Short mmCIF file of C-alpha atoms in Angstrom, two decimals:
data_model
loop_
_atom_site.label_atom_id
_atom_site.label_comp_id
_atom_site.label_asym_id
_atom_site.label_seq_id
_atom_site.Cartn_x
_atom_site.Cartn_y
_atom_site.Cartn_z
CA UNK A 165 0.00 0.00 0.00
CA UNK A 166 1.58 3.25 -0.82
CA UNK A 167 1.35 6.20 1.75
CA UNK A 168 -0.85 9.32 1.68
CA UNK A 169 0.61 12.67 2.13
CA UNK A 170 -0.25 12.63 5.88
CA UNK A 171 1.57 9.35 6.14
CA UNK A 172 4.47 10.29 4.60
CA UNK A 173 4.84 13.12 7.17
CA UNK A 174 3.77 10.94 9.66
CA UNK A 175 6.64 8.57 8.62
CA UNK A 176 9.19 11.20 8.84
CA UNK A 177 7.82 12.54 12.32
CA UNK A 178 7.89 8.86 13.75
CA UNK A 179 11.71 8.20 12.02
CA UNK A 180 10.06 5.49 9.93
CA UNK A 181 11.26 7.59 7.07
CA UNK A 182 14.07 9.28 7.48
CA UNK A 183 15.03 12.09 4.71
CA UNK A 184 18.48 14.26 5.23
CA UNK A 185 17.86 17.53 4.52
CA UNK A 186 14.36 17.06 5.43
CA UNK A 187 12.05 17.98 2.49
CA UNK A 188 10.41 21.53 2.39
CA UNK A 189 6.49 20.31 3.00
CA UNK A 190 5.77 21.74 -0.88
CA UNK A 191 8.03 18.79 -1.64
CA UNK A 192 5.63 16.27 -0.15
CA UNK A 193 2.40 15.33 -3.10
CA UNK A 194 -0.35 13.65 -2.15
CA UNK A 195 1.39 9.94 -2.87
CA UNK A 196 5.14 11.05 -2.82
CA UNK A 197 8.00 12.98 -1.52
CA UNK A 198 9.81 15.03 -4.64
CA UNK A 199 13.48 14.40 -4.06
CA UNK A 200 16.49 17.23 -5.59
CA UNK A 201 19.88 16.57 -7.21
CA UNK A 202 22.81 16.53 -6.13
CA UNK A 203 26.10 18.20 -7.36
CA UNK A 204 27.58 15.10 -8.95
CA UNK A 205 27.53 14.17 -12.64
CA UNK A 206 29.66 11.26 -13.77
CA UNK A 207 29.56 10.11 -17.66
CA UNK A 208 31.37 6.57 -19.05
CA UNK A 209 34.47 6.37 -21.39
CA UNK A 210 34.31 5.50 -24.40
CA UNK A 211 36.67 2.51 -24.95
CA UNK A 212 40.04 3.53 -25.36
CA UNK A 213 41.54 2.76 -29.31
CA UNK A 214 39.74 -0.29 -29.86
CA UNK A 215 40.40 -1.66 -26.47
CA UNK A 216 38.19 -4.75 -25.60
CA UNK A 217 36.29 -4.50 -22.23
CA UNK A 218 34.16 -6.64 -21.20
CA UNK A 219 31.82 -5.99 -17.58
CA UNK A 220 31.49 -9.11 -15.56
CA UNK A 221 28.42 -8.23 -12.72
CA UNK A 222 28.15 -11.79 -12.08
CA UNK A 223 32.28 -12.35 -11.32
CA UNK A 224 32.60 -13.02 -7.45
CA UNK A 225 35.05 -9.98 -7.68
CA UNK A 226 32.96 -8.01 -9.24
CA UNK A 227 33.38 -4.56 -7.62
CA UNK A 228 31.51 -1.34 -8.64
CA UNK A 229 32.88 1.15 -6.96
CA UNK A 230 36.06 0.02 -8.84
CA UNK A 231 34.50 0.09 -12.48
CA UNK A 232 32.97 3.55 -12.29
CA UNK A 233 36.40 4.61 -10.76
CA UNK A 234 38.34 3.69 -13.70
CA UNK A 235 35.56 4.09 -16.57
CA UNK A 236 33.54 6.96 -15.57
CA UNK A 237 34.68 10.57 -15.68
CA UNK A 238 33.05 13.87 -13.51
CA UNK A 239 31.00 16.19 -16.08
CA UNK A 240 32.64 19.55 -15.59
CA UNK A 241 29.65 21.95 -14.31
CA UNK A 242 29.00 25.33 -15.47
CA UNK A 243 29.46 28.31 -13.09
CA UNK A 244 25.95 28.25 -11.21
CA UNK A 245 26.68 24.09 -11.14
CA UNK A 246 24.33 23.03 -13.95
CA UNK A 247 25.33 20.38 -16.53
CA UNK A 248 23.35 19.85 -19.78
CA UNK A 249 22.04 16.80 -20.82
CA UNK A 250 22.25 16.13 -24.39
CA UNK A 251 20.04 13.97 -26.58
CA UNK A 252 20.74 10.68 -26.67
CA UNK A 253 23.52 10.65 -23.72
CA UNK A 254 23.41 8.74 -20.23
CA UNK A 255 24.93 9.86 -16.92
CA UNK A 256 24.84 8.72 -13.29
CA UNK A 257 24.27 11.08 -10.73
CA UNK A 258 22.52 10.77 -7.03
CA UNK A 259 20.16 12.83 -5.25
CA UNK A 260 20.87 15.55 -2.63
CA UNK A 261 18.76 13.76 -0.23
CA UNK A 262 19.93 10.98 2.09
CA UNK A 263 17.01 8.45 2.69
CA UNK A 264 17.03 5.91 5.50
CA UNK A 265 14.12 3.22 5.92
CA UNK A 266 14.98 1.61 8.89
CA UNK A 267 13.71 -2.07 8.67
CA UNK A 268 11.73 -1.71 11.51
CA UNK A 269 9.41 1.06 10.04
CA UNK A 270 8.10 -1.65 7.38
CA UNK A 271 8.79 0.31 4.73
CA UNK A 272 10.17 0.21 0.87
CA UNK A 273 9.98 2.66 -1.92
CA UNK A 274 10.77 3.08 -5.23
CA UNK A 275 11.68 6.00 -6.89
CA UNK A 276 10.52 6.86 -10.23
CA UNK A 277 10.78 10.23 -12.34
CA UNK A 278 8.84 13.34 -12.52
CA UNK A 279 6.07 14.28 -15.67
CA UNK A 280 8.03 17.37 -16.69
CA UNK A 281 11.41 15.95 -17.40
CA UNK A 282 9.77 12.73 -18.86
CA UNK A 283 7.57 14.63 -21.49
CA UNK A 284 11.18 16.09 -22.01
CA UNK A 285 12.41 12.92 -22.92
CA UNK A 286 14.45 12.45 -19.67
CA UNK A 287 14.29 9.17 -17.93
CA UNK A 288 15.63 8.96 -13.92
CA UNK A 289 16.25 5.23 -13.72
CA UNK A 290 16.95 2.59 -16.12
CA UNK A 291 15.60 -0.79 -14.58
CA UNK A 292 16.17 -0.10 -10.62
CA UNK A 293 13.73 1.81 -8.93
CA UNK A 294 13.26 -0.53 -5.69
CA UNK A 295 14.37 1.29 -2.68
CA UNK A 296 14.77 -1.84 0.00
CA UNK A 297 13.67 -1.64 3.19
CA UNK A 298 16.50 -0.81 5.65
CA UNK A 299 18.29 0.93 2.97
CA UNK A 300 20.46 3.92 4.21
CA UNK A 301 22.36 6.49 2.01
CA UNK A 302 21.62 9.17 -1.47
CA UNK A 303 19.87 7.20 -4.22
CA UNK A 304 22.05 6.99 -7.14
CA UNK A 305 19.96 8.21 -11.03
CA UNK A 306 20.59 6.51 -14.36
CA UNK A 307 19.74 9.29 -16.25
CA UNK A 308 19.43 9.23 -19.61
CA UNK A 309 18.22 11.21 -22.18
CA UNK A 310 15.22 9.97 -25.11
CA UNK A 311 14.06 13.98 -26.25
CA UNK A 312 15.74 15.58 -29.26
CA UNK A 313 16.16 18.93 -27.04
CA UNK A 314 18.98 19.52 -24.85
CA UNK A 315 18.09 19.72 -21.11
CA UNK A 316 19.84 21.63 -18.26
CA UNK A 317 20.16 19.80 -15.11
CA UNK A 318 20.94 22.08 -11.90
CA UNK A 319 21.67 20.87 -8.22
CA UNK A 320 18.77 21.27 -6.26
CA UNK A 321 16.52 20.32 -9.10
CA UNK A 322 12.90 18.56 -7.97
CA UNK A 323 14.17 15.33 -10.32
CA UNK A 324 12.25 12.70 -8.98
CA UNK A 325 9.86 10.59 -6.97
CA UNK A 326 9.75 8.72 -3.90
CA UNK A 327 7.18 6.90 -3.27
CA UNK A 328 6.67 4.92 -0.24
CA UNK A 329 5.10 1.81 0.52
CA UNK A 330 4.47 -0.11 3.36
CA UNK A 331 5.91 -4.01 3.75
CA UNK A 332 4.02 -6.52 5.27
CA UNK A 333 5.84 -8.05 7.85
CA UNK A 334 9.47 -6.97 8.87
CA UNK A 335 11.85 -8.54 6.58
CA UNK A 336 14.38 -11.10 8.48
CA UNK A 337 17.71 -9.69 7.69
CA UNK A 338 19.14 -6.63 7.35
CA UNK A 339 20.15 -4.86 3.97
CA UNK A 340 23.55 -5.65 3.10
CA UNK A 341 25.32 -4.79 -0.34
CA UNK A 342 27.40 -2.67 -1.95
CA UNK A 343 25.26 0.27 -2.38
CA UNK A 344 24.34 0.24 1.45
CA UNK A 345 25.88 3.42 3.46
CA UNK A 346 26.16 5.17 -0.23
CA UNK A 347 27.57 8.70 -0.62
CA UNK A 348 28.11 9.00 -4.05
CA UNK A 349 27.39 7.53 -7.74
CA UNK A 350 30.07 4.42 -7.04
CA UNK A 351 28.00 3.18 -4.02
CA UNK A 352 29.99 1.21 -0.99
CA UNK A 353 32.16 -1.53 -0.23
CA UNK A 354 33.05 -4.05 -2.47
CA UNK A 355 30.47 -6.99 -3.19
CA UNK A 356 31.83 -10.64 -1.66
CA UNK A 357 30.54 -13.21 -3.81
CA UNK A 358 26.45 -13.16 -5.43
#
C-alpha cells in the first residue's frame, strides 16, 4: 500500500522515514516525496583505441565502486553548477537527499521520475527503482536522455519521486550490499561473492 501525504509526514515525524535535509512540506504530493539533485555528474568512457572491455556483474570480484572509478569521468559543471544533458547521452548522478528506511518502520519505496522531465524525454532510472527496506544512504539516477532537445540539469533540481510503501511483515535480515551506506554515484564496499 503506498502512503498518503499525511503518512508520509507521519513517517518522517515517527523516524520510519528518514530524509536528510528534510524535504520543504511543498516537496511532499499527495502519494510522494519530490526528491532534488545533487552536485555530482559522472559520464562513461568510451573505450580507449579499440580496447576490448568486457563488464562481468556476475564475477565473485565483481566490484563497482572500482568500475565507475576507472571508466567513468566527472561532467565539468558550469558556473551556477548546472550540466546539460544532451540527446541521446546517459549519466549517473545521485540525489541531494539521504534516505534511510529503517527495517523496523516496514517500509520500501521506489523511486521513479517526474512528468516534466519525462515529457522532455528524460528518464531517472533505467531498470532499478526498488528502494529496500533498511536501505540507508543518497539514491544513485541513471539518467538518460530519449528527447531531441537539450536539457539543463541544476543541483537542487525537484528530479524525482519517492514513493513509499508499506511491507508486510518486517523482513528477516538486514540490507547488506554494496550500495548500502552510499555517498556518491560508485556506491559502498566491495560486493563478496552473489
Amino acid at each position: 500500500m503506498i502512503l498518503s501525504d499525511n503518512e508520509l509526514r507521519a513517517a518522517i515525524v515517527h523516524g520510519q522515514l528518514i530524509i536528510t535535509p528534510p524535504p520543504a512540506d511543498s516537496h511532499i504530493t499527495t502519494t510522494s516525496v519530490d526528491l532534488t539533485l545533487g552536485s555530482e555528474f559522472r559520464r562513461w568512457r568510451e573505450a580507449k583505441g579499440g580496447a576490448e572491455l568486457t563488464v562481468n556483474p556476475s564475477s565473485p570480484d565483481f566490484n563497482f565502486a572500482a568500475i565507475v572509478a576507472e571508466h567513468t569521468e566527472l561532467i565539468p559543471a558550469n558556473p551556477d553548477g548546472s550540466v546539460v544533458l544532451n540527446p541521446g547521452s546517459f549519466l549517473l548522478t545521485a540525489t541531494a537527499e539521504r534516505v534511510e528506511l529503517p527495517i523496523t518502520s516496514r517500509l520500501a519505496a521506489r523511486v521513479e521520475g517526474r512528468s516534466t522531465l519525462a515529457r522532455l524525454g528524460v528518464g531517472v532510472h533505467v531498470t532499478a527503482p526498488t528502494i529496500h527496506a533498511g536501505f540507508r544512504g543518497v539514491i544513485t539516477l541513471e539518467v538518460t536522455h530519449h528527447g531531441t532537445l537539450p536539457v539543463r540539469l541544476r543541483p537542487g533540481l525537484r528530479v524525482c519521486q519517492l514513493i513509499v510503501e508499506s511491507v508486510f511483515g518486517t523482513p528477516s535480515v538486514a540490507m547488506t550490499g554494496a550500495f548500502q551506506d552510499q555517498v556518491s554515484v560508485a556506491g559502498g564496499a566491495p560486493r563478496t561473492g552473489r
